[in-house]
Structure formats: C-alpha cells, structure tokens
PDB file of C-alpha atoms and ligand atoms in Angstrom:
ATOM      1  CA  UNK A 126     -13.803  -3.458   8.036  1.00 94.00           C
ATOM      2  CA  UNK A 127     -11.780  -4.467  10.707  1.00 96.00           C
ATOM      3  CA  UNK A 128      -9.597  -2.307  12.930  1.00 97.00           C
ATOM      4  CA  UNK A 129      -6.486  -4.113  15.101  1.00 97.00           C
ATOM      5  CA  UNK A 130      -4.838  -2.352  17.841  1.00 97.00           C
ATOM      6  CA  UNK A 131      -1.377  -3.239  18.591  1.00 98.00           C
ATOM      7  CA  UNK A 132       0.563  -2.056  21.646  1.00 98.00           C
ATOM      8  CA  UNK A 133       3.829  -0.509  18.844  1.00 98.00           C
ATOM      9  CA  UNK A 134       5.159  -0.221  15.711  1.00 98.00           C
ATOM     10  CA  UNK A 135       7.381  -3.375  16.289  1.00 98.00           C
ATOM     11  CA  UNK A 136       4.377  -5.769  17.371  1.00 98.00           C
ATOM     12  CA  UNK A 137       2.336  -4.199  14.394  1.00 98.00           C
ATOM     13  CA  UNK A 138       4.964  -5.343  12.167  1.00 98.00           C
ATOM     14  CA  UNK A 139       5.460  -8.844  13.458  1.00 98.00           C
ATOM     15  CA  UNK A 140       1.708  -9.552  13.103  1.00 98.00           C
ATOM     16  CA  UNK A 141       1.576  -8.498   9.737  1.00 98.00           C
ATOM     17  CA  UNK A 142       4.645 -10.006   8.375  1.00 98.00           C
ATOM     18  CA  UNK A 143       2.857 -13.298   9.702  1.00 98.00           C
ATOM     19  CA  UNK A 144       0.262 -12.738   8.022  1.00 98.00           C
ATOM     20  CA  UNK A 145       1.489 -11.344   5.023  1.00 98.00           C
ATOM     21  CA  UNK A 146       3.021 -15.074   4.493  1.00 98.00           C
ATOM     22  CA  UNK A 147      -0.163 -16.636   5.388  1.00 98.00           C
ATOM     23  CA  UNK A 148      -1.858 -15.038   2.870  1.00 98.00           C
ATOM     24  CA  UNK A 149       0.830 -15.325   0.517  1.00 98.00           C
ATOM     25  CA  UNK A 150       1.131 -18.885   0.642  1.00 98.00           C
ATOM     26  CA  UNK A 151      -2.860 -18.940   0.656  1.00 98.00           C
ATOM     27  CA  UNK A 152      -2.783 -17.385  -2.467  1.00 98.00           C
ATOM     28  CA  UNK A 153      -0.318 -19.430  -4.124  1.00 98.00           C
ATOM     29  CA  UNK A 154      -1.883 -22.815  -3.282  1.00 98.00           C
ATOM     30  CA  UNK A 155      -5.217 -21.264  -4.600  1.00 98.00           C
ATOM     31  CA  UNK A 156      -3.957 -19.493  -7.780  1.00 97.00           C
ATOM     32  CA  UNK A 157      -0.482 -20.221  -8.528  1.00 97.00           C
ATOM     33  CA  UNK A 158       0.806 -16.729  -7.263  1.00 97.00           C
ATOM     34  CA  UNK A 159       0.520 -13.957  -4.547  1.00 98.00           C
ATOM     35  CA  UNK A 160       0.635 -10.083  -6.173  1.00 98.00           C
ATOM     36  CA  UNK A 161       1.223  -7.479  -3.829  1.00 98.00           C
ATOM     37  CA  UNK A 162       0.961  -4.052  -4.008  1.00 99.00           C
ATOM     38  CA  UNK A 163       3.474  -2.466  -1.602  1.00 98.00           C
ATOM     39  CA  UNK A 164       3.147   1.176   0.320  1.00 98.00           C
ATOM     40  CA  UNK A 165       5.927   3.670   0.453  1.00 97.00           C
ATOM     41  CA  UNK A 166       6.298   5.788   3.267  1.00 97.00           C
ATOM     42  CA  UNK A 167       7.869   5.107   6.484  1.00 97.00           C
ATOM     43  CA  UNK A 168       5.119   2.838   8.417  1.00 98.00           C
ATOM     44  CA  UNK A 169       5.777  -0.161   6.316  1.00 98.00           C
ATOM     45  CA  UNK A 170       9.680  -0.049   6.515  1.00 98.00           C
ATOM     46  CA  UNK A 171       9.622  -2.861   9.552  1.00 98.00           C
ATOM     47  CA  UNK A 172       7.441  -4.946   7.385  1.00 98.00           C
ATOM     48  CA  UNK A 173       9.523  -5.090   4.978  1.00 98.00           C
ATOM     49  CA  UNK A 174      12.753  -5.516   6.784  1.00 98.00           C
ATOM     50  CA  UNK A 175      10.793  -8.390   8.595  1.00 98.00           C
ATOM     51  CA  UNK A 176      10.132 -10.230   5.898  1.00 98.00           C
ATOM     52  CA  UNK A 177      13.657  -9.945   4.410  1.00 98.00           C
ATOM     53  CA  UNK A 178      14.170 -12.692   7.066  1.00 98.00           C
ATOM     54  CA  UNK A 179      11.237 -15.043   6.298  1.00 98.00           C
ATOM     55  CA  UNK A 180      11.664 -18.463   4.753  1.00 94.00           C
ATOM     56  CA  UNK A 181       9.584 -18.345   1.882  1.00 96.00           C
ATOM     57  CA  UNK A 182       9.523 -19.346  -1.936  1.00 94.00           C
ATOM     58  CA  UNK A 183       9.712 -16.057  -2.864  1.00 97.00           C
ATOM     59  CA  UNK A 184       9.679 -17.042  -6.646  1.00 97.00           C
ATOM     60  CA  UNK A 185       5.542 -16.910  -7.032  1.00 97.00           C
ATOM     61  CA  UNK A 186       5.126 -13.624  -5.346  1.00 98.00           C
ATOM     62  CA  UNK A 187       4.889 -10.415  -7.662  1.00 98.00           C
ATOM     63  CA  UNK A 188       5.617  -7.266  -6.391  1.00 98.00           C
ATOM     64  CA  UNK A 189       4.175  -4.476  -7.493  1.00 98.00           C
ATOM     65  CA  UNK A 190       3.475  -0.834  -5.868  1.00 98.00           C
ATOM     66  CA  UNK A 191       0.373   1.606  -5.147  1.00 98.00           C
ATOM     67  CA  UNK A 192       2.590   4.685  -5.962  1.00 98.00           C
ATOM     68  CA  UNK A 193       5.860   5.944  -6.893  1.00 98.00           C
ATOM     69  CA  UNK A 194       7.595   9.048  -6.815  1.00 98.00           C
ATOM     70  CA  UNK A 195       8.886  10.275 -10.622  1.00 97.00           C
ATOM     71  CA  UNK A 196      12.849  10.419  -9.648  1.00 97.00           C
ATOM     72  CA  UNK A 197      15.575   7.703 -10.166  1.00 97.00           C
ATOM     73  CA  UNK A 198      15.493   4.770  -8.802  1.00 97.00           C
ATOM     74  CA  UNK A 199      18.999   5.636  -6.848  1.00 97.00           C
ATOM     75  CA  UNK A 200      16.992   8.812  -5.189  1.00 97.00           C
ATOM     76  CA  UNK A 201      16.393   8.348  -1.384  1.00 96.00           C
ATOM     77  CA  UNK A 202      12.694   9.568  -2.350  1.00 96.00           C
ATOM     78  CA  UNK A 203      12.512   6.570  -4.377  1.00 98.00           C
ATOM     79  CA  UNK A 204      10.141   3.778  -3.177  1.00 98.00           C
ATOM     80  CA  UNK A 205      11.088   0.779  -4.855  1.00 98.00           C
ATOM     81  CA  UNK A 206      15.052   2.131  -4.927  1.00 98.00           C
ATOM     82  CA  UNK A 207      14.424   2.260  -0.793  1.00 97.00           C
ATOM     83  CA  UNK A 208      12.509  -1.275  -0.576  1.00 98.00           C
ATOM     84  CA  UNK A 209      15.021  -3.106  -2.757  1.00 97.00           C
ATOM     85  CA  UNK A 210      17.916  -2.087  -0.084  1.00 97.00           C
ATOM     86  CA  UNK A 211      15.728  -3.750   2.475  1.00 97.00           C
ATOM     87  CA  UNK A 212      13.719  -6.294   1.066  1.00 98.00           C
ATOM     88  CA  UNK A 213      14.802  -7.174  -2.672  1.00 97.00           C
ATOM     89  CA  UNK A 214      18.416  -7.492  -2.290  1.00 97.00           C
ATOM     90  CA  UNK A 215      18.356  -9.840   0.584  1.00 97.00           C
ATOM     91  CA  UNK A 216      15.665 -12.288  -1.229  1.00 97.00           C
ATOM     92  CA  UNK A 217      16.965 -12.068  -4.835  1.00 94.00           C
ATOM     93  CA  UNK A 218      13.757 -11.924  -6.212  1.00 90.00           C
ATOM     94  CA  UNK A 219      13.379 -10.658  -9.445  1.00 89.00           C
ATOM     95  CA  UNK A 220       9.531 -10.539  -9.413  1.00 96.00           C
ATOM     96  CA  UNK A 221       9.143  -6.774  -9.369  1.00 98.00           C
ATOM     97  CA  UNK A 222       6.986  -4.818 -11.583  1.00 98.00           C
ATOM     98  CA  UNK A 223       7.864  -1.170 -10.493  1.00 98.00           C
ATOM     99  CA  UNK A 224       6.731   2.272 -11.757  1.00 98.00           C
ATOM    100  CA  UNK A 225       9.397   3.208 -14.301  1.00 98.00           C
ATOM    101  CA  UNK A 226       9.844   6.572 -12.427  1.00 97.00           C
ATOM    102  CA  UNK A 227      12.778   7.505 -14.704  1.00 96.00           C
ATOM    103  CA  UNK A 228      10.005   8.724 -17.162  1.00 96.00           C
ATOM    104  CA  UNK A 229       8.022  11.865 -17.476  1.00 95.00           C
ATOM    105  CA  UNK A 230       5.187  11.335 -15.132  1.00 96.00           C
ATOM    106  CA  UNK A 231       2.651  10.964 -17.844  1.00 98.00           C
ATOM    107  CA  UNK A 232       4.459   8.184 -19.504  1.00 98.00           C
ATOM    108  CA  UNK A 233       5.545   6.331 -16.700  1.00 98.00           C
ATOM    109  CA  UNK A 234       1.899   6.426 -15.875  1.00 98.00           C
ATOM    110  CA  UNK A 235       0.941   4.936 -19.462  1.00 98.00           C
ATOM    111  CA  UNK A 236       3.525   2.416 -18.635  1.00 98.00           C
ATOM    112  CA  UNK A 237       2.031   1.378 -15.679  1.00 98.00           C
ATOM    113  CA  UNK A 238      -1.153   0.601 -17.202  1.00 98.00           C
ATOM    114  CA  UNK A 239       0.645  -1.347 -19.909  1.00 98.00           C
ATOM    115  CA  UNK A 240       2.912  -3.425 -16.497  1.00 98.00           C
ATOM    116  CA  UNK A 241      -1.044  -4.072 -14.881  1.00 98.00           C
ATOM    117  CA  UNK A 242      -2.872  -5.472 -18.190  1.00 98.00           C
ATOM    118  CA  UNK A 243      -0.394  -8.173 -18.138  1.00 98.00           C
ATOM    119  CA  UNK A 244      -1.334  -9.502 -15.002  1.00 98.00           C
ATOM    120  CA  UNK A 245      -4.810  -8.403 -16.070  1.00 98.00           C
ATOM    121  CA  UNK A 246      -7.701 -10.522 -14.036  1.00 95.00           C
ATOM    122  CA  UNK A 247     -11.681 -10.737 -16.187  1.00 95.00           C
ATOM    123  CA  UNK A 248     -13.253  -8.588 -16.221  1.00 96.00           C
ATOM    124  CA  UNK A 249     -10.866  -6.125 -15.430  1.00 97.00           C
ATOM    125  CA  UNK A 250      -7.332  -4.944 -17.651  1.00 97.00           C
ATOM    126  CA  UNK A 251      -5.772  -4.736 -14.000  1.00 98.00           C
ATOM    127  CA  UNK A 252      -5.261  -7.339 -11.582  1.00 98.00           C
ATOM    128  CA  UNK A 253      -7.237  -8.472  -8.642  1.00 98.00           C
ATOM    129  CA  UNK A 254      -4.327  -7.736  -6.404  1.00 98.00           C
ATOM    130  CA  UNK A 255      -4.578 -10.808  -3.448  1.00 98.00           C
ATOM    131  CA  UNK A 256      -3.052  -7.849  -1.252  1.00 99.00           C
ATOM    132  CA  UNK A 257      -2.858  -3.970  -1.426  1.00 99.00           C
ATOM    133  CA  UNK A 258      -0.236  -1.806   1.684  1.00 99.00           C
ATOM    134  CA  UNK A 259      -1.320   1.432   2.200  1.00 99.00           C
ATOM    135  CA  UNK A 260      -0.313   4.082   4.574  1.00 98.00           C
ATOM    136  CA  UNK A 261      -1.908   7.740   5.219  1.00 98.00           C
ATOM    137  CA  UNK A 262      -0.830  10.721   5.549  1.00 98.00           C
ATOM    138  CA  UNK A 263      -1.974  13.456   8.494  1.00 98.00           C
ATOM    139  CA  UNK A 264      -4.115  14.813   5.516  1.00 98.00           C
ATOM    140  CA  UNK A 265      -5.625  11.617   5.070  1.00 98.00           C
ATOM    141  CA  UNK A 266      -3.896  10.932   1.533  1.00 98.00           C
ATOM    142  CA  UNK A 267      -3.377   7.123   0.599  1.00 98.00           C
ATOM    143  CA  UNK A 268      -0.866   6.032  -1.975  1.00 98.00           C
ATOM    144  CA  UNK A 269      -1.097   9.631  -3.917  1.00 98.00           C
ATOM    145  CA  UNK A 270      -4.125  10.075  -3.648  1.00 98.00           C
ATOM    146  CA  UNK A 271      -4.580  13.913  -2.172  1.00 98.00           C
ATOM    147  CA  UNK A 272      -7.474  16.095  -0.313  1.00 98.00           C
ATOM    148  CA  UNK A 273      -9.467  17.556  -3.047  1.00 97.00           C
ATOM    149  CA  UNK A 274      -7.945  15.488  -5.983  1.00 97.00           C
ATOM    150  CA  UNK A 275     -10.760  13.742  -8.584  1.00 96.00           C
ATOM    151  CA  UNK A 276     -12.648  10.983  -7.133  1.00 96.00           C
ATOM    152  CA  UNK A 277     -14.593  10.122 -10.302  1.00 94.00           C
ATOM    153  CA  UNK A 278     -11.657   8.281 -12.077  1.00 96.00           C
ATOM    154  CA  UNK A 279     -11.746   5.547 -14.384  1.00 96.00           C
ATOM    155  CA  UNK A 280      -8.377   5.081 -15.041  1.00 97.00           C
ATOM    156  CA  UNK A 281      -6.112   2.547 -13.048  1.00 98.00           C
ATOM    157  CA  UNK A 282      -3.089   4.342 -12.897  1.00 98.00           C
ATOM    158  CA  UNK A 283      -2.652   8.372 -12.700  1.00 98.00           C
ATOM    159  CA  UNK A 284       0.054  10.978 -13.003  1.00 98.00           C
ATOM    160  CA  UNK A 285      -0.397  13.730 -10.439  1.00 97.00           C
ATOM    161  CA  UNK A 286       2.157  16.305  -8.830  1.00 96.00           C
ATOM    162  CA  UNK A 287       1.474  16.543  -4.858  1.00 96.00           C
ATOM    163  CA  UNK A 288       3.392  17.890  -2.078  1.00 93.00           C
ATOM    164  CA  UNK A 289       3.683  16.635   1.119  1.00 95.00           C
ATOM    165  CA  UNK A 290       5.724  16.776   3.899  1.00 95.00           C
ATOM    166  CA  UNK A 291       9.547  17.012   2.092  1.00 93.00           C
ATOM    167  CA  UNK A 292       9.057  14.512  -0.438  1.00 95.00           C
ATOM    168  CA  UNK A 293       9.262  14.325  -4.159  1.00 95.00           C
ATOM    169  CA  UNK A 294       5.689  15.622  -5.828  1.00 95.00           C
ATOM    170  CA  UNK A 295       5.793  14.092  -9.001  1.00 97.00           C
ATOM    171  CA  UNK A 296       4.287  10.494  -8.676  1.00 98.00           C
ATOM    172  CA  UNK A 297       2.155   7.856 -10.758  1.00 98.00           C
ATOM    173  CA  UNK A 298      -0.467   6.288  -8.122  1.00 98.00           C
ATOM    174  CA  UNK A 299      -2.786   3.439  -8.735  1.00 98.00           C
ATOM    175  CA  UNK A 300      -6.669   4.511  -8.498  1.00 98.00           C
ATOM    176  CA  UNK A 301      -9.276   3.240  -6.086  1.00 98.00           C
ATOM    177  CA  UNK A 302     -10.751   1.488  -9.228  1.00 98.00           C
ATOM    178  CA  UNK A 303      -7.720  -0.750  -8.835  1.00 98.00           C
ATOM    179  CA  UNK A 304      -7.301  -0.993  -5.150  1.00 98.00           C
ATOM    180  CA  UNK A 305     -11.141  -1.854  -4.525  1.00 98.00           C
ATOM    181  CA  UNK A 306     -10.794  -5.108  -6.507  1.00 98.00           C
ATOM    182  CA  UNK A 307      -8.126  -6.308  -3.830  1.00 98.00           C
ATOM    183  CA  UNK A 308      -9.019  -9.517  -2.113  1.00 98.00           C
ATOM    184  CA  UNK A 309      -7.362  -7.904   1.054  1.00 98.00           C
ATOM    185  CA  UNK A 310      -6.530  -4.142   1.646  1.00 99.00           C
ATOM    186  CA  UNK A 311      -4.762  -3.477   4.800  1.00 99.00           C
ATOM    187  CA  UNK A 312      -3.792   0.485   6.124  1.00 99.00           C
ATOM    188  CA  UNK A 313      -0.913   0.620   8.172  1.00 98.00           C
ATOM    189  CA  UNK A 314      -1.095   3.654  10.218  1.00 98.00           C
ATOM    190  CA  UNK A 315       0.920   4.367  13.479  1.00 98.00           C
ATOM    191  CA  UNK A 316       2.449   7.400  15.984  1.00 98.00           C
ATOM    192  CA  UNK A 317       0.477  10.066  17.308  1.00 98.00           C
ATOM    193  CA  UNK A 318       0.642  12.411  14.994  1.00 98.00           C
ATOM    194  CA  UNK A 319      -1.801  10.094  12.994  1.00 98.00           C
ATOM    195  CA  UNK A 320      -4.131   9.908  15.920  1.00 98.00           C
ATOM    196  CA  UNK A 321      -6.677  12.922  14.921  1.00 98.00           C
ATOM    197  CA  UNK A 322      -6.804  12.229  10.818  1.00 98.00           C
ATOM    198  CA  UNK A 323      -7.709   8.574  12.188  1.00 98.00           C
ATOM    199  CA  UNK A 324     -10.667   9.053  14.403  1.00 98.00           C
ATOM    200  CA  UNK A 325     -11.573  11.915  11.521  1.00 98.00           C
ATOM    201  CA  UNK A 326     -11.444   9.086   8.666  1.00 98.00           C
ATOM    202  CA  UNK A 327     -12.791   6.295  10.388  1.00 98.00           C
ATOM    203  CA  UNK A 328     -15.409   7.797  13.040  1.00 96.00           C
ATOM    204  CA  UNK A 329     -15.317  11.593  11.385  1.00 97.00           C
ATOM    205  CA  UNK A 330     -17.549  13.523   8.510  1.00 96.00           C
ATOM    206  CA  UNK A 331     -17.405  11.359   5.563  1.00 97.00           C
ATOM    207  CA  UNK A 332     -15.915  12.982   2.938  1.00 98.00           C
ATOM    208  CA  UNK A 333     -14.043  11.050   0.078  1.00 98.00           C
ATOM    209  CA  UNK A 334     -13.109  13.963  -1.781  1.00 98.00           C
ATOM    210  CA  UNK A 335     -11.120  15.484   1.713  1.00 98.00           C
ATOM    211  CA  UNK A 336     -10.358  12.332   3.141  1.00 98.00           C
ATOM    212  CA  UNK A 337      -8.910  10.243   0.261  1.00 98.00           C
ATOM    213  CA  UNK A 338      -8.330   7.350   2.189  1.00 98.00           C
ATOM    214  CA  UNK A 339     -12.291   6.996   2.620  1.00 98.00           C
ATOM    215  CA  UNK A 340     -12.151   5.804  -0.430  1.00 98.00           C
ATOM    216  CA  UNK A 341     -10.650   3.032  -0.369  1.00 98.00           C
ATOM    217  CA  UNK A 342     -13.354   0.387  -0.370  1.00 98.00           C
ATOM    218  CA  UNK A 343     -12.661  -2.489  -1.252  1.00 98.00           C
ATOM    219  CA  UNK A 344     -15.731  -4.126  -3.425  1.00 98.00           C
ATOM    220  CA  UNK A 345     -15.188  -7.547  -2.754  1.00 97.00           C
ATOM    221  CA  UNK A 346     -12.273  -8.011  -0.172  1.00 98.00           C
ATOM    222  CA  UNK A 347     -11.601  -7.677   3.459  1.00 98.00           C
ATOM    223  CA  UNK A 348     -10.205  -4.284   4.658  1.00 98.00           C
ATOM    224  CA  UNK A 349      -8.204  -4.174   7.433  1.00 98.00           C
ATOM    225  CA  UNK A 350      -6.806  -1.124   9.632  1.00 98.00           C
ATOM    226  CA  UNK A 351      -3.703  -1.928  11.696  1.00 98.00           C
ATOM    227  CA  UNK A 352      -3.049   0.524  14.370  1.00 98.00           C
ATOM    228  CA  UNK A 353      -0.744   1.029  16.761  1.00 98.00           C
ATOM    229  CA  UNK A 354      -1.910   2.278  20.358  1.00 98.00           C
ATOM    230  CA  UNK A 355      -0.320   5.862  19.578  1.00 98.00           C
ATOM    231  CA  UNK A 356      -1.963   6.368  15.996  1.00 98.00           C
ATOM    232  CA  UNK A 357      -5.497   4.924  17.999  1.00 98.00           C
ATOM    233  CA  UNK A 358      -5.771   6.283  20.816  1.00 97.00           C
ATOM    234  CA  UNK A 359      -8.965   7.864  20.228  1.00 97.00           C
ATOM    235  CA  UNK A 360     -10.830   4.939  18.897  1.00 95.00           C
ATOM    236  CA  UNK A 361     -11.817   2.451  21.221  1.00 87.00           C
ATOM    237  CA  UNK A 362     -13.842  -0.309  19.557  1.00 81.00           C
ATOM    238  CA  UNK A 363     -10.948  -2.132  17.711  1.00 79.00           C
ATOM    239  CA  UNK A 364      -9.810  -5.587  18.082  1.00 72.00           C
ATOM    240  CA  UNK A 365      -6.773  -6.116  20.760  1.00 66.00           C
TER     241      UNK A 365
HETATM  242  C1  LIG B 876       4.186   7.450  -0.208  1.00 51.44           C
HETATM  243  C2  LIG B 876       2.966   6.705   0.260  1.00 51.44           C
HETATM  244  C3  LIG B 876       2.110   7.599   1.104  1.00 51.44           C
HETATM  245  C4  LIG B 876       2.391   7.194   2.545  1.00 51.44           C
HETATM  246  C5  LIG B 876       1.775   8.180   3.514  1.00 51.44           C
HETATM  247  C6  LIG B 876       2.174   7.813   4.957  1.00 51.44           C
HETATM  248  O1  LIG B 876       4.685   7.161  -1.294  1.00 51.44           O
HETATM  249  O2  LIG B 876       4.682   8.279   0.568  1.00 51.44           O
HETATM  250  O3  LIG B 876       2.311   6.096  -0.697  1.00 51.44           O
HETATM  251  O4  LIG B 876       0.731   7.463   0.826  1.00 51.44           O
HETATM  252  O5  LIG B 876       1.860   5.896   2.763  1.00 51.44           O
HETATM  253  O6  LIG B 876       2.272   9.470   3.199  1.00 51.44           O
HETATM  254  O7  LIG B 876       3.569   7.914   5.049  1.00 51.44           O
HETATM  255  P1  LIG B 876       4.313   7.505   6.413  1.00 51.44           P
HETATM  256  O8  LIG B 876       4.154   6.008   6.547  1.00 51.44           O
HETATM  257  O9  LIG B 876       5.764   7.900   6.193  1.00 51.44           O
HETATM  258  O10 LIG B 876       3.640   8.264   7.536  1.00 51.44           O
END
C-alpha cells in the first residue's frame, strides 16, 4: 500500500489525472483497453473535470462505476447523470456501462452482474478492472459499502439501502470480491473532516466489518491512498 500526500485538493487532482492517462494508455498498449471503475461523491469531481480536458483516444476506455444511487439518471443524486455533465459530454464517449438505476434496486443489481460478465476476465464472471476510484466516507464506507454491512459476500454486485449524509439510500455497489481483483485501486480522500476516520482506517483497530474501507484489498494489484494534507494530517509516514 502506498499513501501520497499532496499539499490540496487541486494538486491531488492534477497528479492523478496524469496518472490516470498513464495507466490508461498502459493498459491499452498491453490489452487492447483500459476499464475503469469510477467513484461518486464529491472528492473525485476535479478528476473528472480534469480529464474532460486531456487529449486522449478515449474510444478504448470503458467506464464503468463502483456504486450508484437507485434514482434517475436526471437526479442531482445521480452519479453517472453528475459525471456525464462533466466528463462524458465533453469527450463524446459512448463507452459507459452504468448501473441502470431507473430499476428497482434488486434488478438493477441483477443487471449489473449481467453489464460485468460481459467484460468477464478467467477465472472470474467480472472483470479485472485495470483501475478502481474510491472515496470514503467519515464512517469509513467505500462505494456503498456501510459500517456493520456483510463482509462475507460472494456476489459482485449488491442492492443495499444506506443513509448517509443527505443522499439517496437506495444504491447497487460492486463487492470487494470485485474490487480486490483490480490491477490498481486508488482512495481518494481529502478535507479535514476525513482526517480522524483516516488515521482510524489506516493506523486504527482493524475492523473490516466497522471500517468497510479496510476491506478493500486488493489481491493482486497496487493500492494506493491519495491524500491531501487536510484529510492526513495525522499520518506522517506517507510519500510527499
Ligand atoms: C458515493 C460514493 C461514496 C463516496 C464517499 C465519499 O456514491 O457517494 O461511492 O462511497 O465516495 O461517501 O464521498 P465524498 O467524496 O463526497 O466525501
């Protein structure tokens, strides 16, 4: 695991939007094609508005997404409805495989699962995603994955109701039996009121079941915590 400290939000998402190219066009030299699996939340909106502005053959990269919230796509609380404003619409790509979140959560779960085994990697009915985004909450959720939800599951997608903070609780989330079979995982966690959930995850008790995020580890891929000074202010061996 590595952690990088960056001085703000705005130098945090300049590093990663080189890199996310970098590994992009790694990936499609090696394989033919990059899939991603994008974060919602807040924390990756620079990102994402970055790399609206990139120069890239967007046509080999596959977009797809760790969790969704169950409302229209035209919702504000909608993830892909929110990253198609920023990101989709100013590319024209037309590579996205998003949560149909118009569906009963259940369903739109099942057709999730369906959406993954067609990019489906052996041994696995799920692909080996070449990157996964993920945020965390101050409860130390990832994707929606919550405090004291199952950690036992063997399914790669899930249908769970959740609240936090003001936004919508019915989602479909991929499973850590998808995300640890990423080449490269990569938290992007930033602002103070992070801080405390961040020493507690990465220094604290471990405790998969509380701290959801612990589980994310990724079997066979590098995982990578980028912080900004705010969010890591109480951890001190990271990488400047
Ligand atoms: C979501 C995300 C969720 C998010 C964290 C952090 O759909 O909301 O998957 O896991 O990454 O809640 O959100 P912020 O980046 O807004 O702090």
């Amino acid at each position: 695991m590595i952690i990088k400290k960056f001085r703000d939000s705005d130098e945090l998402s300049q590093a990663a939007t080189k890199k996310f190219i970098e590994l992009a066009n790694q990936a499609i030299a090696n394989r033919g094609r990059f899939l991603v699996s994008l974060s919602g939340g807040s924390t990756p909106m620079k990102l994402y508005e970055r790399l609206a502005n990139e120069k890239q053959d967007w046509s080999r990269v596959y977009f797809f997404w760790g969790d969704e919230r169950c409302v229209p796509v035209d919702d504000p609380g909608n993830t892909y409805g929110q990253t198609k404003k920023i990101l989709f619409d100013k590319i024209g790509t037309t590579n996205i495989h998003r949560v149909r979140s118009e569906l009963e959560p259940d369903s739109a779960s099942a057709d999730y699962t369906k959406t993954l085994s067609g990019f489906a990697e052996a041994p696995f009915d799920f692909p080996r995603f070449d990157l996964v985004l993920l945020g965390m909450g101050e409860d130390g959720h990832t994707a929606s994955l919550f405090p004291g939800s199952p950690v036992d599951v063997t399914t790669p997608t899930l249908a769970v109701t959740a609240q936090y903070q003001d936004r919508p609780a019915n989602r479909v989330t991929l499973t850590p039996l998808v995300f640890n079979q990423a080449r490269e995982v990569w938290f992007l966690v930033t602002g103070e009121n992070k801080a405390e959930i961040l020493r507690t995850v990465l220094k604290g008790e471990h405790n998969p079941q509380r701290y959801p995020a612990q589980r994310i580890q990724p079997v066979n891929g590098n995982l990578v915590w980028m912080i900004d000074e705010a969010a890591g202010r109480f951890l001190t061996d990271v990488t400047q």
